[in-house]
PDB file of C-alpha atoms in Angstrom:
ATOM      1  CA  MET Q 145      13.630  -4.147   6.423  1.00  0.00           C
ATOM      2  CA  VAL Q 146      11.401  -6.735   4.832  1.00  0.00           C
ATOM      3  CA  TYR Q 147       7.832  -6.755   6.001  1.00  0.00           C
ATOM      4  CA  THR Q 148       7.323 -10.026   7.905  1.00  0.00           C
ATOM      5  CA  PRO Q 149       3.986 -11.890   8.275  1.00  0.00           C
ATOM      6  CA  ARG Q 150       2.519 -12.208  11.735  1.00  0.00           C
ATOM      7  CA  SER Q 151       3.304 -15.907  11.982  1.00  0.00           C
ATOM      8  CA  ALA Q 152       7.014 -15.236  11.397  1.00  0.00           C
ATOM      9  CA  ARG Q 153       7.108 -12.447  13.962  1.00  0.00           C
ATOM     10  CA  ARG Q 154       6.020 -14.920  16.669  1.00  0.00           C
ATOM     11  CA  GLY Q 155       9.389 -16.621  16.281  1.00  0.00           C
ATOM     12  CA  ALA Q 156      11.583 -13.765  15.170  1.00  0.00           C
ATOM     13  CA  LEU Q 157       9.474 -10.631  15.949  1.00  0.00           C
ATOM     14  CA  PHE Q 158      10.886  -8.487  13.178  1.00  0.00           C
ATOM     15  CA  ALA Q 159      14.563  -9.275  13.644  1.00  0.00           C
ATOM     16  CA  GLY Q 160      16.390  -6.038  13.120  1.00  0.00           C
ATOM     17  CA  SER Q 161      15.224  -2.569  13.980  1.00  0.00           C
ATOM     18  CA  VAL Q 162      14.257  -0.215  11.217  1.00  0.00           C
ATOM     19  CA  ALA Q 163      14.078   3.538  11.515  1.00  0.00           C
ATOM     20  CA  VAL Q 164      10.686   4.271   9.967  1.00  0.00           C
ATOM     21  CA  LEU Q 165       7.628   6.841   9.298  1.00  0.00           C
ATOM     22  CA  GLY Q 166       4.907   6.586   5.832  1.00  0.00           C
ATOM     23  CA  LEU Q 167       0.569   1.048   6.078  1.00  0.00           C
ATOM     24  CA  LEU Q 168      -2.582  -7.440   9.391  1.00  0.00           C
ATOM     25  CA  THR Q 169      -4.911  -9.005  11.332  1.00  0.00           C
ATOM     26  CA  ALA Q 170      -4.572  -9.153  15.139  1.00  0.00           C
ATOM     27  CA  CYS Q 171      -5.343  -6.992  18.125  1.00  0.00           C
ATOM     28  CA  GLY Q 172      -4.861  -3.305  17.476  1.00  0.00           C
ATOM     29  CA  THR Q 173      -6.646  -0.376  15.959  1.00  0.00           C
ATOM     30  CA  GLY Q 174      -9.816  -0.790  13.937  1.00  0.00           C
ATOM     31  CA  GLN Q 175     -10.248  -0.979  10.190  1.00  0.00           C
ATOM     32  CA  THR Q 176     -10.469   2.188   8.147  1.00  0.00           C
ATOM     33  CA  VAL Q 177     -13.234   3.537   5.947  1.00  0.00           C
ATOM     34  CA  HIS Q 178     -12.312   3.649   2.283  1.00  0.00           C
ATOM     35  CA  SER Q 179     -13.273   5.425  -0.903  1.00  0.00           C
ATOM     36  CA  SER Q 180     -13.545   3.794  -4.314  1.00  0.00           C
ATOM     37  CA  SER Q 181     -13.088   6.935  -6.391  1.00  0.00           C
ATOM     38  CA  PRO Q 182      -9.956   9.029  -7.049  1.00  0.00           C
ATOM     39  CA  MET Q 183      -9.523  11.978  -4.698  1.00  0.00           C
ATOM     40  CA  THR Q 184      -7.745  15.311  -4.994  1.00  0.00           C
ATOM     41  CA  SER Q 185      -5.547  16.645  -2.202  1.00  0.00           C
ATOM     42  CA  SER Q 186      -2.611  18.958  -1.729  1.00  0.00           C
ATOM     43  CA  GLY Q 187      -0.629  16.089  -0.216  1.00  0.00           C
ATOM     44  CA  THR Q 188       1.544  13.995  -2.509  1.00  0.00           C
ATOM     45  CA  ALA Q 189       1.512  10.239  -2.920  1.00  0.00           C
ATOM     46  CA  ALA Q 190       4.151   9.377  -5.482  1.00  0.00           C
ATOM     47  CA  PRO Q 191       3.205   6.422  -7.698  1.00  0.00           C
ATOM     48  CA  ALA Q 192       5.593   3.510  -7.964  1.00  0.00           C
ATOM     49  CA  THR Q 193       7.073   2.258 -11.205  1.00  0.00           C
ATOM     50  CA  GLY Q 194       6.800  -1.368 -10.114  1.00  0.00           C
ATOM     51  CA  ASP Q 195      10.586  -1.803 -10.194  1.00  0.00           C
ATOM     52  CA  SER Q 196      11.742  -2.791  -6.712  1.00  0.00           C
ATOM     53  CA  SER Q 197      15.404  -2.456  -7.638  1.00  0.00           C
ATOM     54  CA  ALA Q 198      15.270   1.302  -8.299  1.00  0.00           C
ATOM     55  CA  PRO Q 199      13.135   3.261  -5.806  1.00  0.00           C
ATOM     56  CA  ALA Q 200      11.698   6.472  -7.175  1.00  0.00           C
ATOM     57  CA  PRO Q 201      12.692   9.736  -5.443  1.00  0.00           C
ATOM     58  CA  SER Q 202      10.276  10.938  -2.784  1.00  0.00           C
ATOM     59  CA  GLY Q 203       7.562  13.217  -4.131  1.00  0.00           C
ATOM     60  CA  THR Q 204       8.090  12.314  -7.788  1.00  0.00           C
ATOM     61  CA  ALA Q 205       5.552  10.940 -10.206  1.00  0.00           C
ATOM     62  CA  THR Q 206       6.036   8.486 -13.028  1.00  0.00           C
ATOM     63  CA  THR Q 207       4.407   8.597 -16.435  1.00  0.00           C
ATOM     64  CA  PRO Q 208       1.529   6.118 -16.630  1.00  0.00           C
ATOM     65  CA  SER Q 209       1.695   3.372 -19.236  1.00  0.00           C
ATOM     66  CA  PRO Q 210      -0.955   3.367 -21.983  1.00  0.00           C
ATOM     67  CA  ALA Q 211      -4.231   1.808 -20.915  1.00  0.00           C
ATOM     68  CA  SER Q 212      -5.505  -1.346 -22.571  1.00  0.00           C
ATOM     69  CA  SER Q 213      -7.979  -0.711 -25.359  1.00  0.00           C
ATOM     70  CA  ALA Q 214     -10.167  -3.620 -24.289  1.00  0.00           C
ATOM     71  CA  PRO Q 215     -10.726  -5.714 -21.159  1.00  0.00           C
ATOM     72  CA  THR Q 216      -8.459  -8.723 -20.874  1.00  0.00           C
ATOM     73  CA  GLY Q 217     -10.888 -10.886 -18.981  1.00  0.00           C
ATOM     74  CA  ALA Q 218     -14.657 -11.255 -18.694  1.00  0.00           C
ATOM     75  CA  PRO Q 219     -16.343 -10.755 -15.317  1.00  0.00           C
ATOM     76  CA  SER Q 220     -16.527 -13.929 -13.285  1.00  0.00           C
ATOM     77  CA  THR Q 221     -17.042 -15.097  -9.745  1.00  0.00           C
ATOM     78  CA  ALA Q 222     -13.831 -14.120  -7.997  1.00  0.00           C
ATOM     79  CA  PRO Q 223     -11.900 -16.721  -6.012  1.00  0.00           C
ATOM     80  CA  THR Q 224     -10.794 -15.837  -2.505  1.00  0.00           C
ATOM     81  CA  ARG Q 225      -7.282 -14.829  -3.513  1.00  0.00           C
ATOM     82  CA  ALA Q 226      -5.621 -13.270  -6.520  1.00  0.00           C
ATOM     83  CA  THR Q 227      -2.698 -14.859  -8.328  1.00  0.00           C
ATOM     84  CA  ALA Q 228       0.871 -13.644  -8.712  1.00  0.00           C
ATOM     85  CA  THR Q 229       3.468 -14.338 -11.377  1.00  0.00           C
ATOM     86  CA  SER Q 230       7.126 -13.375 -11.337  1.00  0.00           C
ATOM     87  CA  GLY Q 231       9.739 -12.934 -14.011  1.00  0.00           C
ATOM     88  CA  GLY Q 232       8.585 -11.983 -17.524  1.00  0.00           C
ATOM     89  CA  GLY Q 233       5.286 -10.722 -18.803  1.00  0.00           C
ATOM     90  CA  THR Q 234       6.060  -7.034 -18.410  1.00  0.00           C
ATOM     91  CA  THR Q 235       4.294  -6.117 -21.673  1.00  0.00           C
ATOM     92  CA  ALA Q 236       1.097  -7.835 -20.595  1.00  0.00           C
ATOM     93  CA  ALA Q 237       1.332  -6.286 -17.138  1.00  0.00           C
ATOM     94  CA  ALA Q 238       1.675  -2.795 -18.629  1.00  0.00           C
ATOM     95  CA  SER Q 239      -1.290  -3.188 -20.976  1.00  0.00           C
ATOM     96  CA  THR Q 240      -3.622  -4.701 -18.380  1.00  0.00           C
ATOM     97  CA  ARG Q 241      -2.681  -2.787 -15.245  1.00  0.00           C
ATOM     98  CA  CYS Q 242      -5.400  -1.656 -12.872  1.00  0.00           C
ATOM     99  CA  HIS Q 243      -6.212   2.042 -13.049  1.00  0.00           C
ATOM    100  CA  THR Q 244      -7.105   4.113 -10.005  1.00  0.00           C
ATOM    101  CA  SER Q 245     -10.742   4.451 -11.117  1.00  0.00           C
ATOM    102  CA  GLU Q 246     -11.050   0.643 -11.105  1.00  0.00           C
ATOM    103  CA  LEU Q 247      -9.843   0.174  -7.546  1.00  0.00           C
ATOM    104  CA  ARG Q 248     -11.056   0.637  -3.966  1.00  0.00           C
ATOM    105  CA  ALA Q 249      -8.505   1.229  -1.217  1.00  0.00           C
ATOM    106  CA  SER Q 250      -8.638   0.257   2.447  1.00  0.00           C
ATOM    107  CA  VAL Q 251      -6.272  -0.167   5.399  1.00  0.00           C
ATOM    108  CA  GLY Q 252      -6.477  -3.231   7.619  1.00  0.00           C
ATOM    109  CA  ARG Q 253      -5.939  -3.489  11.361  1.00  0.00           C
ATOM    110  CA  ASN Q 254      -2.579  -2.947  12.978  1.00  0.00           C
ATOM    111  CA  ASP Q 255      -0.552  -6.053  13.818  1.00  0.00           C
ATOM    112  CA  PRO Q 256       2.163  -4.641  16.118  1.00  0.00           C
ATOM    113  CA  GLY Q 257       5.308  -6.449  17.155  1.00  0.00           C
ATOM    114  CA  ALA Q 258       8.909  -5.841  18.255  1.00  0.00           C
ATOM    115  CA  GLY Q 259       8.413  -2.089  18.509  1.00  0.00           C
ATOM    116  CA  GLN Q 260       6.859  -1.881  15.055  1.00  0.00           C
ATOM    117  CA  GLU Q 261       3.400  -0.872  13.828  1.00  0.00           C
ATOM    118  CA  ASN Q 262       2.260  -2.873  10.791  1.00  0.00           C
ATOM    119  CA  PHE Q 263      -0.745  -2.208   8.558  1.00  0.00           C
ATOM    120  CA  PRO Q 264      -1.881  -3.816   5.277  1.00  0.00           C
ATOM    121  CA  VAL Q 265      -2.712  -1.366   2.479  1.00  0.00           C
ATOM    122  CA  VAL Q 266      -5.326  -3.144   0.349  1.00  0.00           C
ATOM    123  CA  LEU Q 267      -6.457  -2.457  -3.224  1.00  0.00           C
ATOM    124  CA  THR Q 268      -9.582  -4.243  -4.501  1.00  0.00           C
ATOM    125  CA  ASN Q 269     -10.608  -4.523  -8.144  1.00  0.00           C
ATOM    126  CA  THR Q 270     -14.089  -3.003  -8.431  1.00  0.00           C
ATOM    127  CA  SER Q 271     -14.203  -3.069 -12.243  1.00  0.00           C
ATOM    128  CA  GLY Q 272     -15.774  -5.671 -14.504  1.00  0.00           C
ATOM    129  CA  ARG Q 273     -12.455  -6.710 -16.055  1.00  0.00           C
ATOM    130  CA  THR Q 274      -9.336  -8.538 -14.956  1.00  0.00           C
ATOM    131  CA  CYS Q 275      -6.367  -6.232 -14.351  1.00  0.00           C
ATOM    132  CA  THR Q 276      -2.946  -6.331 -12.677  1.00  0.00           C
ATOM    133  CA  VAL Q 277      -0.845  -4.499 -10.088  1.00  0.00           C
ATOM    134  CA  ARG Q 278       2.908  -4.815  -9.711  1.00  0.00           C
ATOM    135  CA  GLY Q 279       5.401  -3.241  -7.341  1.00  0.00           C
ATOM    136  CA  PHE Q 280       4.917  -0.603  -4.654  1.00  0.00           C
ATOM    137  CA  PRO Q 281       2.025   1.745  -3.951  1.00  0.00           C
ATOM    138  CA  GLY Q 282       2.624   5.443  -3.434  1.00  0.00           C
ATOM    139  CA  ALA Q 283       1.428   6.785  -0.080  1.00  0.00           C
ATOM    140  CA  ALA Q 284       1.279   9.947   2.020  1.00  0.00           C
ATOM    141  CA  PHE Q 285      -0.298  10.858   5.362  1.00  0.00           C
ATOM    142  CA  VAL Q 286      -2.324  14.100   5.282  1.00  0.00           C
ATOM    143  CA  ASN Q 287      -4.143  16.286   7.807  1.00  0.00           C
ATOM    144  CA  ALA Q 288      -7.764  17.418   7.610  1.00  0.00           C
ATOM    145  CA  SER Q 289      -6.798  20.260   5.271  1.00  0.00           C
ATOM    146  CA  GLY Q 290      -4.995  17.920   2.891  1.00  0.00           C
ATOM    147  CA  GLY Q 291      -1.491  19.006   3.909  1.00  0.00           C
ATOM    148  CA  GLN Q 292       1.093  16.244   3.951  1.00  0.00           C
ATOM    149  CA  LEU Q 293       2.472  15.048   7.285  1.00  0.00           C
ATOM    150  CA  GLY Q 294       6.056  13.856   7.129  1.00  0.00           C
ATOM    151  CA  PRO Q 295       7.987  12.672   4.070  1.00  0.00           C
ATOM    152  CA  ASN Q 296       6.805  10.104   1.536  1.00  0.00           C
ATOM    153  CA  PRO Q 297       7.327   6.515   2.729  1.00  0.00           C
ATOM    154  CA  GLY Q 298      10.419   4.596   1.679  1.00  0.00           C
ATOM    155  CA  ARG Q 299      10.508   1.126   0.152  1.00  0.00           C
ATOM    156  CA  GLU Q 300      11.527  -2.178   1.661  1.00  0.00           C
ATOM    157  CA  SER Q 301      13.745  -4.444  -0.400  1.00  0.00           C
ATOM    158  CA  GLY Q 302      11.890  -7.211  -2.170  1.00  0.00           C
ATOM    159  CA  SER Q 303      11.103  -8.740  -5.560  1.00  0.00           C
ATOM    160  CA  SER Q 304       8.046  -7.462  -7.400  1.00  0.00           C
ATOM    161  CA  THR Q 305       5.543  -9.898  -8.860  1.00  0.00           C
ATOM    162  CA  THR Q 306       2.616  -9.199 -11.145  1.00  0.00           C
ATOM    163  CA  VAL Q 307      -0.588  -9.736  -9.151  1.00  0.00           C
ATOM    164  CA  THR Q 308      -3.606 -10.531 -11.340  1.00  0.00           C
ATOM    165  CA  LEU Q 309      -6.895  -9.273  -9.925  1.00  0.00           C
ATOM    166  CA  ARG Q 310     -10.154 -10.619 -11.243  1.00  0.00           C
ATOM    167  CA  PRO Q 311     -13.251  -8.541 -10.415  1.00  0.00           C
ATOM    168  CA  GLY Q 312     -13.617  -8.443  -6.614  1.00  0.00           C
ATOM    169  CA  GLN Q 313     -10.105  -9.687  -5.843  1.00  0.00           C
ATOM    170  CA  SER Q 314      -7.550  -7.793  -3.736  1.00  0.00           C
ATOM    171  CA  ALA Q 315      -3.822  -7.236  -3.334  1.00  0.00           C
ATOM    172  CA  TRP Q 316      -2.057  -5.885  -0.250  1.00  0.00           C
ATOM    173  CA  ALA Q 317       1.185  -4.073   0.539  1.00  0.00           C
ATOM    174  CA  GLY Q 318       2.621  -3.685   4.038  1.00  0.00           C
ATOM    175  CA  LEU Q 319       3.058  -0.272   5.668  1.00  0.00           C
ATOM    176  CA  THR Q 320       5.306  -0.280   8.747  1.00  0.00           C
ATOM    177  CA  PHE Q 321       6.975   2.203  11.088  1.00  0.00           C
ATOM    178  CA  SER Q 322       8.604   2.226  14.499  1.00  0.00           C
ATOM    179  CA  SER Q 323       6.216   2.716  17.396  1.00  0.00           C
ATOM    180  CA  PRO Q 324       6.464   6.412  18.347  1.00  0.00           C
ATOM    181  CA  GLY Q 325       6.491   5.503  22.034  1.00  0.00           C
ATOM    182  CA  VAL Q 326       9.610   3.436  21.457  1.00  0.00           C
ATOM    183  CA  SER Q 327      11.421   5.585  18.889  1.00  0.00           C
ATOM    184  CA  GLY Q 328      10.796   8.947  20.536  1.00  0.00           C
ATOM    185  CA  ALA Q 329      10.034  10.531  17.156  1.00  0.00           C
ATOM    186  CA  LYS Q 330       7.791  13.580  16.844  1.00  0.00           C
ATOM    187  CA  THR Q 331       4.271  12.465  15.953  1.00  0.00           C
ATOM    188  CA  ALA Q 332       1.049  13.669  14.365  1.00  0.00           C
ATOM    189  CA  LYS Q 333      -2.400  12.142  13.977  1.00  0.00           C
ATOM    190  CA  PRO Q 334      -3.305  11.998  10.263  1.00  0.00           C
ATOM    191  CA  ALA Q 335      -6.832  12.482   8.997  1.00  0.00           C
ATOM    192  CA  ALA Q 336      -6.256  10.263   5.975  1.00  0.00           C
ATOM    193  CA  LEU Q 337      -3.794   8.205   3.991  1.00  0.00           C
ATOM    194  CA  LEU Q 338      -3.454   8.859   0.258  1.00  0.00           C
ATOM    195  CA  ILE Q 339      -2.718   5.706  -1.752  1.00  0.00           C
ATOM    196  CA  THR Q 340      -1.547   5.746  -5.375  1.00  0.00           C
ATOM    197  CA  PRO Q 341      -1.688   2.437  -7.282  1.00  0.00           C
ATOM    198  CA  PRO Q 342       1.505   1.402  -9.127  1.00  0.00           C
ATOM    199  CA  ASP Q 343       2.157   3.395 -12.327  1.00  0.00           C
ATOM    200  CA  GLU Q 344      -0.868   5.650 -11.726  1.00  0.00           C
ATOM    201  CA  ARG Q 345      -1.035   9.372 -10.954  1.00  0.00           C
ATOM    202  CA  ASP Q 346      -4.500   9.639  -9.334  1.00  0.00           C
ATOM    203  CA  HIS Q 347      -4.765   8.509  -5.732  1.00  0.00           C
ATOM    204  CA  LEU Q 348      -7.386   7.068  -3.413  1.00  0.00           C
ATOM    205  CA  LYS Q 349      -8.110   8.599  -0.006  1.00  0.00           C
ATOM    206  CA  VAL Q 350      -8.595   6.379   3.046  1.00  0.00           C
ATOM    207  CA  THR Q 351      -9.651   7.698   6.459  1.00  0.00           C
ATOM    208  CA  TRP Q 352      -6.821   6.952   8.912  1.00  0.00           C
ATOM    209  CA  THR Q 353      -7.833   5.417  12.244  1.00  0.00           C
ATOM    210  CA  GLY Q 354      -4.431   3.986  13.139  1.00  0.00           C
ATOM    211  CA  GLY Q 355      -3.522   6.704  15.626  1.00  0.00           C
ATOM    212  CA  GLU Q 356      -0.326   8.728  15.868  1.00  0.00           C
ATOM    213  CA  VAL Q 357       2.426   8.295  13.277  1.00  0.00           C
ATOM    214  CA  PRO Q 358       6.031   9.550  13.399  1.00  0.00           C
ATOM    215  CA  VAL Q 359       6.642  12.610  11.220  1.00  0.00           C
ATOM    216  CA  SER Q 360      10.116  13.852  12.203  1.00  0.00           C
ATOM    217  CA  GLY Q 361      13.077  13.131  14.446  1.00  0.00           C
ATOM    218  CA  ASN Q 362      14.710   9.806  15.178  1.00  0.00           C
ATOM    219  CA  SER Q 363      13.162   6.732  13.557  1.00  0.00           C
ATOM    220  CA  SER Q 364      10.681   8.899  11.702  1.00  0.00           C
ATOM    221  CA  ALA Q 365      10.400   6.912   8.464  1.00  0.00           C
ATOM    222  CA  VAL Q 366       7.517   4.842   7.112  1.00  0.00           C
ATOM    223  CA  PHE Q 367       8.219   1.941   4.762  1.00  0.00           C
ATOM    224  CA  LEU Q 368       6.132   0.076   2.189  1.00  0.00           C
ATOM    225  CA  THR Q 369       6.453  -3.437   0.737  1.00  0.00           C
ATOM    226  CA  VAL Q 370       5.524  -4.676  -2.738  1.00  0.00           C
ATOM    227  CA  PHE Q 371       2.006  -5.904  -3.463  1.00  0.00           C
ATOM    228  CA  SER Q 372       1.080  -9.536  -2.783  1.00  0.00           C
ATOM    229  CA  PRO Q 373      -2.193 -11.389  -3.501  1.00  0.00           C
ATOM    230  CA  GLY Q 374      -5.002 -11.218  -0.941  1.00  0.00           C
ATOM    231  CA  THR Q 375      -5.831  -8.822   1.887  1.00  0.00           C
ATOM    232  CA  ALA Q 376      -3.189  -9.846   4.475  1.00  0.00           C
ATOM    233  CA  PRO Q 377      -0.587 -12.606   5.069  1.00  0.00           C
TER     234      PRO Q 377
END
């Protein structure tokens, strides 16, 4: 199921029902508290390779690409939105990608609709250089002890684009799952969501305030979309 902006849901309200479990602005739960530094936890949040055509197996990690030896852009006043490019440029994207230590993670407010819960997972560039993100984040819900709740999220179909983040700019990916009250899935209330930037191994830990999430049973899957510029549609 493709994650659909709020404006489209008013007309179509997420046409099609997706069985879901593993993250825009409207009424719903409040915004989460975030951390800007990498965290360690026993839960897993598999990083994405950035290739939307070949989802990585749940719980696996990919080898990070070599980091750039020098910044690719000088600090500047960041515009309100980042930019995205599609197609080529994979070499540049690999050499300039944003590393976990350069990012801050947050989760926006729920924008529910058509029996779905929808949250934006946001990464913000806190470094002094321009860097890029491309593809899917890794994610995992964990309890207060750091134990993972439910399987790793799946991936929605969609084309990846390279999102360029100047200092202070953000990119977002949608996290969606069926409302537990509708699906009848077994639920749990996570303490946090672990978020791994594309092609990275270290994750960021965000306090989860979005309520119960499905962890097993019917319709117990969470899905993620690829990153897009900005903080929400």
